[in-house]
């Protein structure tokens, strides 16, 4: 869950977006190290993107997605009404993807603190998983449902293709 599932979704999404020719500039970025004091991945991203944050329409964090028990969950942070409406419109018809509780322990906060909208995707039991599974020997491939990873990648593909620039 932490965070091979997120990387898998990024790879699936890259494949789905292979023929994308829309108006959005889409960057798929794997950050690392948010669990460590120095946040090396986030710090590098900040340095490399200094002065570009105003160009970011939406930061999307995929962390802990695909737990075999329960639904995938998303939460929104500082999204304008039009974007919030679009995200809910794309996700709500999909069984297995629900709007969940906000959580601040993730890379999506990098965007929020820079006044950019963010979408975080995880599993509905994110807090329990962070306390009992993540960073333990219990975080093994067998607890991930690959079908849920594909579903989230497809939902994000639909969202990105429908998002105006």
Short mmCIF file of N, CA and C in Angstrom, two decimals:
data_model
loop_
_atom_site.label_atom_id
_atom_site.label_comp_id
_atom_site.label_asym_id
_atom_site.label_seq_id
_atom_site.Cartn_x
_atom_site.Cartn_y
_atom_site.Cartn_z
N UNK A 1 0.81 -1.21 0.00
CA UNK A 1 0.00 0.00 0.00
C UNK A 1 0.85 1.26 0.00
N UNK A 2 1.98 1.22 0.64
CA UNK A 2 2.81 2.43 0.77
C UNK A 2 4.17 2.19 0.14
N UNK A 3 4.36 2.60 -1.07
CA UNK A 3 3.33 3.13 -1.94
C UNK A 3 3.47 2.53 -3.33
N UNK A 4 3.70 1.24 -3.36
CA UNK A 4 3.73 0.55 -4.65
C UNK A 4 2.39 0.68 -5.36
N UNK A 5 1.30 0.76 -4.61
CA UNK A 5 -0.01 0.89 -5.25
C UNK A 5 -0.12 2.23 -5.99
N UNK A 6 0.39 3.30 -5.40
CA UNK A 6 0.36 4.60 -6.07
C UNK A 6 1.21 4.63 -7.32
N UNK A 7 2.39 4.01 -7.25
CA UNK A 7 3.27 3.94 -8.42
C UNK A 7 2.60 3.12 -9.52
N UNK A 8 1.95 2.03 -9.15
CA UNK A 8 1.24 1.20 -10.12
C UNK A 8 0.16 2.01 -10.82
N UNK A 9 -0.60 2.80 -10.05
CA UNK A 9 -1.64 3.64 -10.66
C UNK A 9 -1.01 4.66 -11.60
N UNK A 10 0.11 5.26 -11.22
CA UNK A 10 0.80 6.21 -12.12
C UNK A 10 1.17 5.53 -13.43
N UNK A 11 1.70 4.32 -13.37
CA UNK A 11 2.08 3.61 -14.58
C UNK A 11 0.86 3.27 -15.44
N UNK A 12 -0.21 2.82 -14.80
CA UNK A 12 -1.45 2.55 -15.53
C UNK A 12 -2.00 3.82 -16.17
N UNK A 13 -1.98 4.90 -15.42
CA UNK A 13 -2.49 6.18 -15.92
C UNK A 13 -1.63 6.67 -17.10
N UNK A 14 -0.33 6.50 -17.01
CA UNK A 14 0.55 6.89 -18.12
C UNK A 14 0.17 6.13 -19.38
N UNK A 15 -0.12 4.86 -19.23
CA UNK A 15 -0.54 4.05 -20.38
C UNK A 15 -1.88 4.55 -20.94
N UNK A 16 -2.82 4.83 -20.07
CA UNK A 16 -4.14 5.31 -20.51
C UNK A 16 -4.05 6.68 -21.18
N UNK A 17 -3.11 7.49 -20.75
CA UNK A 17 -2.95 8.84 -21.32
C UNK A 17 -2.00 8.86 -22.52
N UNK A 18 -1.58 7.71 -22.98
CA UNK A 18 -0.62 7.63 -24.07
C UNK A 18 -1.04 8.39 -25.32
N UNK A 19 -2.33 8.46 -25.59
CA UNK A 19 -2.81 9.17 -26.77
C UNK A 19 -3.47 10.51 -26.42
N UNK A 20 -3.23 11.00 -25.22
CA UNK A 20 -3.85 12.26 -24.77
C UNK A 20 -3.30 13.43 -25.58
N UNK A 21 -4.21 14.25 -26.11
CA UNK A 21 -3.80 15.45 -26.83
C UNK A 21 -4.68 16.63 -26.42
N UNK A 22 -5.09 16.63 -25.17
CA UNK A 22 -5.95 17.70 -24.66
C UNK A 22 -5.17 18.95 -24.31
N UNK A 23 -5.88 19.89 -23.73
CA UNK A 23 -5.31 21.20 -23.44
C UNK A 23 -4.48 21.25 -22.16
N UNK A 24 -4.63 20.26 -21.29
CA UNK A 24 -3.87 20.25 -20.04
C UNK A 24 -2.44 19.79 -20.26
N UNK A 25 -1.52 20.40 -19.56
CA UNK A 25 -0.18 19.84 -19.44
C UNK A 25 -0.20 18.92 -18.24
N UNK A 26 0.06 17.66 -18.42
CA UNK A 26 -0.04 16.68 -17.34
C UNK A 26 1.35 16.17 -17.01
N UNK A 27 1.71 16.26 -15.73
CA UNK A 27 2.97 15.72 -15.25
C UNK A 27 2.67 14.62 -14.25
N UNK A 28 3.26 13.46 -14.46
CA UNK A 28 3.15 12.36 -13.50
C UNK A 28 4.45 12.33 -12.71
N UNK A 29 4.35 12.52 -11.42
CA UNK A 29 5.53 12.67 -10.57
C UNK A 29 5.43 11.71 -9.39
N UNK A 30 6.49 10.96 -9.17
CA UNK A 30 6.57 10.12 -7.98
C UNK A 30 7.47 10.83 -6.97
N UNK A 31 6.89 11.23 -5.86
CA UNK A 31 7.67 11.87 -4.79
C UNK A 31 8.07 10.80 -3.79
N UNK A 32 9.09 11.09 -3.03
CA UNK A 32 9.49 10.15 -1.99
C UNK A 32 9.87 10.90 -0.73
N UNK A 33 9.78 10.21 0.36
CA UNK A 33 10.34 10.73 1.59
C UNK A 33 9.45 11.58 2.45
N UNK A 34 8.13 11.63 2.18
CA UNK A 34 7.29 12.47 3.03
C UNK A 34 7.22 11.94 4.46
N UNK A 35 7.62 10.70 4.63
CA UNK A 35 7.59 10.10 5.96
C UNK A 35 8.83 10.43 6.79
N UNK A 36 9.78 11.11 6.18
CA UNK A 36 11.03 11.42 6.86
C UNK A 36 11.10 12.91 7.15
N UNK A 37 11.85 13.25 8.15
CA UNK A 37 11.94 14.63 8.62
C UNK A 37 12.30 15.61 7.51
N UNK A 38 13.21 15.25 6.64
CA UNK A 38 13.71 16.20 5.65
C UNK A 38 12.87 16.25 4.38
N UNK A 39 11.91 15.36 4.19
CA UNK A 39 11.04 15.35 3.00
C UNK A 39 11.82 15.53 1.70
N UNK A 40 12.79 14.67 1.39
CA UNK A 40 13.65 14.93 0.24
C UNK A 40 12.92 15.04 -1.10
N UNK A 41 11.95 14.19 -1.33
CA UNK A 41 11.22 14.26 -2.61
C UNK A 41 10.44 15.54 -2.76
N UNK A 42 9.76 15.93 -1.71
CA UNK A 42 9.00 17.17 -1.73
C UNK A 42 9.92 18.39 -1.87
N UNK A 43 11.03 18.38 -1.16
CA UNK A 43 11.95 19.52 -1.23
C UNK A 43 12.52 19.68 -2.63
N UNK A 44 12.85 18.59 -3.28
CA UNK A 44 13.36 18.65 -4.65
C UNK A 44 12.28 19.16 -5.59
N UNK A 45 11.06 18.66 -5.44
CA UNK A 45 9.95 19.11 -6.29
C UNK A 45 9.73 20.61 -6.11
N UNK A 46 9.75 21.08 -4.87
CA UNK A 46 9.59 22.52 -4.61
C UNK A 46 10.69 23.33 -5.29
N UNK A 47 11.91 22.89 -5.16
CA UNK A 47 13.03 23.62 -5.76
C UNK A 47 12.94 23.64 -7.28
N UNK A 48 12.57 22.51 -7.86
CA UNK A 48 12.50 22.43 -9.32
C UNK A 48 11.30 23.17 -9.90
N UNK A 49 10.31 23.45 -9.08
CA UNK A 49 9.09 24.08 -9.57
C UNK A 49 8.85 25.46 -8.97
N UNK A 50 9.88 26.05 -8.44
CA UNK A 50 9.77 27.40 -7.87
C UNK A 50 9.23 28.35 -8.95
N UNK A 51 8.20 29.09 -8.59
CA UNK A 51 7.60 30.04 -9.52
C UNK A 51 6.59 29.42 -10.48
N UNK A 52 6.38 28.11 -10.43
CA UNK A 52 5.45 27.44 -11.34
C UNK A 52 4.15 27.02 -10.67
N UNK A 53 4.03 27.20 -9.38
CA UNK A 53 2.85 26.66 -8.69
C UNK A 53 1.55 27.29 -9.17
N UNK A 54 1.58 28.53 -9.61
CA UNK A 54 0.36 29.15 -10.12
C UNK A 54 -0.15 28.46 -11.37
N UNK A 55 0.70 27.70 -12.05
CA UNK A 55 0.30 26.98 -13.26
C UNK A 55 -0.34 25.63 -12.96
N UNK A 56 -0.30 25.21 -11.71
CA UNK A 56 -0.82 23.89 -11.34
C UNK A 56 -2.32 24.00 -11.08
N UNK A 57 -3.10 23.31 -11.90
CA UNK A 57 -4.55 23.31 -11.77
C UNK A 57 -5.00 22.40 -10.62
N UNK A 58 -4.31 21.26 -10.47
CA UNK A 58 -4.70 20.29 -9.45
C UNK A 58 -3.52 19.37 -9.16
N UNK A 59 -3.19 19.23 -7.89
CA UNK A 59 -2.22 18.24 -7.46
C UNK A 59 -2.98 17.00 -7.01
N UNK A 60 -2.57 15.84 -7.48
CA UNK A 60 -3.25 14.59 -7.14
C UNK A 60 -2.26 13.69 -6.41
N UNK A 61 -2.65 13.22 -5.25
CA UNK A 61 -1.83 12.31 -4.46
C UNK A 61 -2.49 10.94 -4.42
N UNK A 62 -1.71 9.91 -4.73
CA UNK A 62 -2.18 8.53 -4.68
C UNK A 62 -1.37 7.83 -3.60
N UNK A 63 -1.99 7.51 -2.48
CA UNK A 63 -1.23 6.96 -1.37
C UNK A 63 -2.10 5.99 -0.59
N UNK A 64 -1.70 4.75 -0.56
CA UNK A 64 -2.47 3.75 0.19
C UNK A 64 -3.74 3.31 -0.51
N UNK A 65 -3.78 3.45 -1.83
CA UNK A 65 -4.97 3.08 -2.60
C UNK A 65 -4.96 1.57 -2.84
N UNK A 66 -6.14 0.98 -2.85
CA UNK A 66 -6.27 -0.41 -3.27
C UNK A 66 -6.33 -1.44 -2.17
N UNK A 67 -6.51 -1.01 -0.93
CA UNK A 67 -6.63 -1.99 0.15
C UNK A 67 -7.78 -2.94 -0.16
N UNK A 68 -7.57 -4.22 0.02
CA UNK A 68 -8.54 -5.23 -0.39
C UNK A 68 -9.88 -5.13 0.33
N UNK A 69 -9.88 -4.52 1.50
CA UNK A 69 -11.12 -4.38 2.26
C UNK A 69 -11.62 -2.94 2.15
N UNK A 70 -12.86 -2.77 1.78
CA UNK A 70 -13.44 -1.43 1.71
C UNK A 70 -13.19 -0.75 0.37
N UNK A 71 -13.71 0.45 0.28
CA UNK A 71 -13.65 1.22 -0.95
C UNK A 71 -12.38 2.04 -1.06
N UNK A 72 -12.14 2.53 -2.26
CA UNK A 72 -11.14 3.59 -2.46
C UNK A 72 -11.83 4.89 -2.08
N UNK A 73 -11.06 5.83 -1.57
CA UNK A 73 -11.65 7.09 -1.10
C UNK A 73 -10.87 8.26 -1.64
N UNK A 74 -11.58 9.35 -1.89
CA UNK A 74 -10.93 10.59 -2.30
C UNK A 74 -11.36 11.70 -1.38
N UNK A 75 -10.50 12.70 -1.25
CA UNK A 75 -10.83 13.90 -0.49
C UNK A 75 -10.26 15.09 -1.25
N UNK A 76 -10.93 16.23 -1.07
CA UNK A 76 -10.62 17.44 -1.83
C UNK A 76 -10.12 18.54 -0.89
N UNK A 77 -9.19 19.33 -1.40
CA UNK A 77 -8.56 20.38 -0.61
C UNK A 77 -8.44 21.64 -1.45
N UNK A 78 -9.21 22.66 -1.11
CA UNK A 78 -9.12 23.95 -1.78
C UNK A 78 -9.51 23.94 -3.23
N UNK A 79 -10.32 23.00 -3.64
CA UNK A 79 -10.74 22.94 -5.04
C UNK A 79 -11.85 23.95 -5.30
N UNK A 80 -11.76 24.69 -6.42
CA UNK A 80 -12.85 25.60 -6.77
C UNK A 80 -14.13 24.80 -7.03
N UNK A 81 -15.26 25.46 -6.89
CA UNK A 81 -16.55 24.78 -7.02
C UNK A 81 -16.69 24.01 -8.33
N UNK A 82 -16.26 24.59 -9.44
CA UNK A 82 -16.40 23.93 -10.74
C UNK A 82 -15.59 22.63 -10.78
N UNK A 83 -14.38 22.65 -10.24
CA UNK A 83 -13.54 21.46 -10.22
C UNK A 83 -14.09 20.43 -9.24
N UNK A 84 -14.54 20.87 -8.09
CA UNK A 84 -15.16 19.97 -7.12
C UNK A 84 -16.35 19.25 -7.75
N UNK A 85 -17.19 20.00 -8.45
CA UNK A 85 -18.36 19.43 -9.11
C UNK A 85 -17.94 18.40 -10.16
N UNK A 86 -16.93 18.71 -10.95
CA UNK A 86 -16.47 17.78 -11.98
C UNK A 86 -15.92 16.50 -11.36
N UNK A 87 -15.10 16.63 -10.33
CA UNK A 87 -14.54 15.44 -9.67
C UNK A 87 -15.65 14.56 -9.13
N UNK A 88 -16.60 15.15 -8.46
CA UNK A 88 -17.73 14.36 -7.92
C UNK A 88 -18.55 13.74 -9.03
N UNK A 89 -18.73 14.45 -10.13
CA UNK A 89 -19.49 13.92 -11.27
C UNK A 89 -18.79 12.71 -11.88
N UNK A 90 -17.47 12.76 -11.98
CA UNK A 90 -16.71 11.66 -12.56
C UNK A 90 -16.64 10.47 -11.60
N UNK A 91 -16.45 10.72 -10.31
CA UNK A 91 -16.25 9.63 -9.37
C UNK A 91 -17.53 9.02 -8.82
N UNK A 92 -18.58 9.81 -8.61
CA UNK A 92 -19.76 9.32 -7.90
C UNK A 92 -20.47 8.13 -8.57
N UNK A 93 -20.50 8.01 -9.89
CA UNK A 93 -21.17 6.84 -10.46
C UNK A 93 -20.37 5.54 -10.33
N UNK A 94 -19.15 5.62 -9.89
CA UNK A 94 -18.29 4.45 -9.83
C UNK A 94 -18.42 3.75 -8.48
N UNK A 95 -18.98 2.56 -8.51
CA UNK A 95 -19.05 1.76 -7.29
C UNK A 95 -17.63 1.48 -6.83
N UNK A 96 -17.38 1.67 -5.56
CA UNK A 96 -16.05 1.39 -5.02
C UNK A 96 -15.17 2.60 -4.87
N UNK A 97 -15.63 3.77 -5.33
CA UNK A 97 -14.90 5.02 -5.10
C UNK A 97 -15.85 5.97 -4.40
N UNK A 98 -15.49 6.37 -3.18
CA UNK A 98 -16.36 7.22 -2.37
C UNK A 98 -15.59 8.44 -1.89
N UNK A 99 -16.34 9.48 -1.56
CA UNK A 99 -15.71 10.65 -0.95
C UNK A 99 -15.44 10.32 0.51
N UNK A 100 -14.20 10.44 0.92
CA UNK A 100 -13.82 10.06 2.27
C UNK A 100 -13.46 11.26 3.13
N UNK A 101 -13.01 10.94 4.30
CA UNK A 101 -12.61 11.97 5.26
C UNK A 101 -11.28 12.59 4.83
N UNK A 102 -11.13 13.89 5.06
CA UNK A 102 -9.84 14.51 4.77
C UNK A 102 -8.75 13.95 5.68
N UNK A 103 -7.53 13.90 5.16
CA UNK A 103 -6.37 13.50 5.94
C UNK A 103 -5.20 14.36 5.46
N UNK A 104 -4.38 14.77 6.38
CA UNK A 104 -3.33 15.73 6.05
C UNK A 104 -1.93 15.13 6.02
N UNK A 105 -1.81 13.83 6.24
CA UNK A 105 -0.50 13.19 6.31
C UNK A 105 -0.08 12.66 4.94
N UNK A 106 0.07 13.54 3.97
CA UNK A 106 0.46 13.06 2.66
C UNK A 106 1.00 14.16 1.76
N UNK A 107 1.49 13.73 0.61
CA UNK A 107 2.11 14.66 -0.34
C UNK A 107 1.14 15.68 -0.93
N UNK A 108 -0.14 15.46 -0.83
CA UNK A 108 -1.09 16.46 -1.35
C UNK A 108 -0.98 17.78 -0.59
N UNK A 109 -0.50 17.72 0.64
CA UNK A 109 -0.37 18.95 1.42
C UNK A 109 0.71 19.88 0.84
N UNK A 110 1.63 19.35 0.07
CA UNK A 110 2.61 20.15 -0.64
C UNK A 110 1.91 21.18 -1.53
N UNK A 111 0.82 20.77 -2.16
CA UNK A 111 0.06 21.67 -3.02
C UNK A 111 -0.81 22.61 -2.20
N UNK A 112 -1.43 22.07 -1.18
CA UNK A 112 -2.31 22.87 -0.34
C UNK A 112 -1.56 24.04 0.30
N UNK A 113 -0.38 23.78 0.85
CA UNK A 113 0.37 24.86 1.50
C UNK A 113 0.89 25.89 0.50
N UNK A 114 0.87 25.53 -0.78
CA UNK A 114 1.23 26.47 -1.84
C UNK A 114 0.00 27.01 -2.55
N UNK A 115 -1.15 26.97 -1.85
CA UNK A 115 -2.42 27.50 -2.32
C UNK A 115 -2.87 26.92 -3.66
N UNK A 116 -2.63 25.64 -3.87
CA UNK A 116 -3.08 24.95 -5.06
C UNK A 116 -4.09 23.89 -4.67
N UNK A 117 -5.12 23.69 -5.49
CA UNK A 117 -6.11 22.66 -5.19
C UNK A 117 -5.46 21.27 -5.21
N UNK A 118 -6.00 20.40 -4.39
CA UNK A 118 -5.46 19.04 -4.33
C UNK A 118 -6.58 18.01 -4.21
N UNK A 119 -6.29 16.85 -4.74
CA UNK A 119 -7.15 15.67 -4.65
C UNK A 119 -6.28 14.56 -4.09
N UNK A 120 -6.70 13.96 -2.99
CA UNK A 120 -5.97 12.84 -2.41
C UNK A 120 -6.81 11.58 -2.56
N UNK A 121 -6.16 10.52 -3.03
CA UNK A 121 -6.85 9.23 -3.18
C UNK A 121 -6.14 8.21 -2.30
N UNK A 122 -6.94 7.45 -1.57
CA UNK A 122 -6.42 6.46 -0.64
C UNK A 122 -7.46 5.36 -0.47
N UNK A 123 -7.43 4.68 0.63
CA UNK A 123 -8.44 3.68 0.99
C UNK A 123 -9.26 4.23 2.15
N UNK A 124 -10.51 3.78 2.26
CA UNK A 124 -11.38 4.35 3.29
C UNK A 124 -10.83 4.18 4.70
N UNK A 125 -10.03 3.20 4.91
CA UNK A 125 -9.49 2.96 6.25
C UNK A 125 -8.09 3.54 6.40
N UNK A 126 -7.83 4.68 5.77
CA UNK A 126 -6.47 5.22 5.71
C UNK A 126 -5.86 5.41 7.10
N UNK A 127 -6.59 5.92 8.04
CA UNK A 127 -6.00 6.18 9.36
C UNK A 127 -5.64 4.87 10.06
N UNK A 128 -6.50 3.89 10.00
CA UNK A 128 -6.18 2.59 10.60
C UNK A 128 -4.98 1.97 9.89
N UNK A 129 -4.97 2.05 8.58
CA UNK A 129 -3.86 1.48 7.82
C UNK A 129 -2.54 2.16 8.16
N UNK A 130 -2.57 3.48 8.31
CA UNK A 130 -1.34 4.19 8.67
C UNK A 130 -0.85 3.77 10.06
N UNK A 131 -1.77 3.48 10.95
CA UNK A 131 -1.39 3.11 12.32
C UNK A 131 -1.01 1.64 12.47
N UNK A 132 -1.60 0.76 11.63
CA UNK A 132 -1.42 -0.68 11.84
C UNK A 132 -0.69 -1.43 10.73
N UNK A 133 -0.65 -0.88 9.52
CA UNK A 133 -0.13 -1.64 8.38
C UNK A 133 1.08 -0.98 7.72
N UNK A 134 0.95 0.29 7.38
CA UNK A 134 2.01 1.00 6.67
C UNK A 134 3.30 0.97 7.50
N UNK A 135 4.41 0.71 6.84
CA UNK A 135 5.74 0.63 7.46
C UNK A 135 5.86 -0.54 8.42
N UNK A 136 5.07 -1.58 8.18
CA UNK A 136 5.19 -2.79 8.99
C UNK A 136 5.30 -3.99 8.05
N UNK A 137 5.64 -5.14 8.58
CA UNK A 137 5.68 -6.36 7.75
C UNK A 137 4.29 -6.75 7.20
N UNK A 138 3.23 -6.12 7.67
CA UNK A 138 1.88 -6.41 7.16
C UNK A 138 1.61 -5.78 5.80
N UNK A 139 2.46 -4.82 5.38
CA UNK A 139 2.27 -4.13 4.10
C UNK A 139 2.88 -4.99 2.98
N UNK A 140 2.08 -5.95 2.52
CA UNK A 140 2.53 -6.93 1.52
C UNK A 140 1.59 -6.88 0.31
N UNK A 141 2.04 -7.35 -0.84
CA UNK A 141 1.20 -7.29 -2.06
C UNK A 141 -0.17 -7.95 -1.91
N UNK A 142 -0.27 -8.96 -1.08
CA UNK A 142 -1.53 -9.69 -0.94
C UNK A 142 -2.67 -8.85 -0.36
N UNK A 143 -2.37 -7.72 0.26
CA UNK A 143 -3.45 -6.90 0.82
C UNK A 143 -3.96 -5.88 -0.19
N UNK A 144 -3.38 -5.86 -1.39
CA UNK A 144 -3.78 -4.91 -2.43
C UNK A 144 -4.65 -5.61 -3.46
N UNK A 145 -5.76 -4.97 -3.82
CA UNK A 145 -6.66 -5.45 -4.87
C UNK A 145 -6.29 -4.73 -6.16
N UNK A 146 -5.69 -5.44 -7.09
CA UNK A 146 -5.23 -4.82 -8.34
C UNK A 146 -6.38 -4.26 -9.16
N UNK A 147 -7.56 -4.83 -9.03
CA UNK A 147 -8.73 -4.29 -9.74
C UNK A 147 -9.06 -2.88 -9.28
N UNK A 148 -8.86 -2.61 -8.00
CA UNK A 148 -9.11 -1.27 -7.47
C UNK A 148 -8.09 -0.27 -8.02
N UNK A 149 -6.86 -0.70 -8.22
CA UNK A 149 -5.84 0.18 -8.79
C UNK A 149 -6.22 0.55 -10.22
N UNK A 150 -6.66 -0.44 -10.99
CA UNK A 150 -7.09 -0.18 -12.37
C UNK A 150 -8.30 0.75 -12.39
N UNK A 151 -9.22 0.55 -11.48
CA UNK A 151 -10.42 1.40 -11.42
C UNK A 151 -10.05 2.85 -11.14
N UNK A 152 -9.14 3.08 -10.21
CA UNK A 152 -8.72 4.45 -9.88
C UNK A 152 -7.99 5.07 -11.07
N UNK A 153 -7.13 4.30 -11.73
CA UNK A 153 -6.42 4.83 -12.91
C UNK A 153 -7.43 5.22 -13.99
N UNK A 154 -8.44 4.41 -14.20
CA UNK A 154 -9.46 4.73 -15.21
C UNK A 154 -10.26 5.97 -14.82
N UNK A 155 -10.59 6.09 -13.55
CA UNK A 155 -11.34 7.26 -13.08
C UNK A 155 -10.50 8.53 -13.26
N UNK A 156 -9.22 8.46 -12.94
CA UNK A 156 -8.35 9.63 -13.11
C UNK A 156 -8.18 9.97 -14.59
N UNK A 157 -8.06 8.98 -15.43
CA UNK A 157 -7.99 9.20 -16.87
C UNK A 157 -9.23 9.96 -17.34
N UNK A 158 -10.39 9.50 -16.92
CA UNK A 158 -11.64 10.19 -17.29
C UNK A 158 -11.65 11.62 -16.78
N UNK A 159 -11.23 11.81 -15.53
CA UNK A 159 -11.20 13.14 -14.94
C UNK A 159 -10.27 14.07 -15.73
N UNK A 160 -9.07 13.62 -16.01
CA UNK A 160 -8.11 14.47 -16.71
C UNK A 160 -8.57 14.81 -18.12
N UNK A 161 -9.21 13.87 -18.78
CA UNK A 161 -9.70 14.11 -20.13
C UNK A 161 -10.90 15.07 -20.16
N UNK A 162 -11.59 15.19 -19.03
CA UNK A 162 -12.76 16.07 -18.97
C UNK A 162 -12.48 17.42 -18.31
N UNK A 163 -11.28 17.60 -17.78
CA UNK A 163 -10.93 18.83 -17.08
C UNK A 163 -10.49 19.89 -18.09
N UNK A 164 -11.18 21.04 -18.09
CA UNK A 164 -10.74 22.12 -18.99
C UNK A 164 -9.46 22.76 -18.48
N UNK A 165 -8.68 23.28 -19.41
CA UNK A 165 -7.41 23.93 -19.03
C UNK A 165 -7.66 25.25 -18.34
#
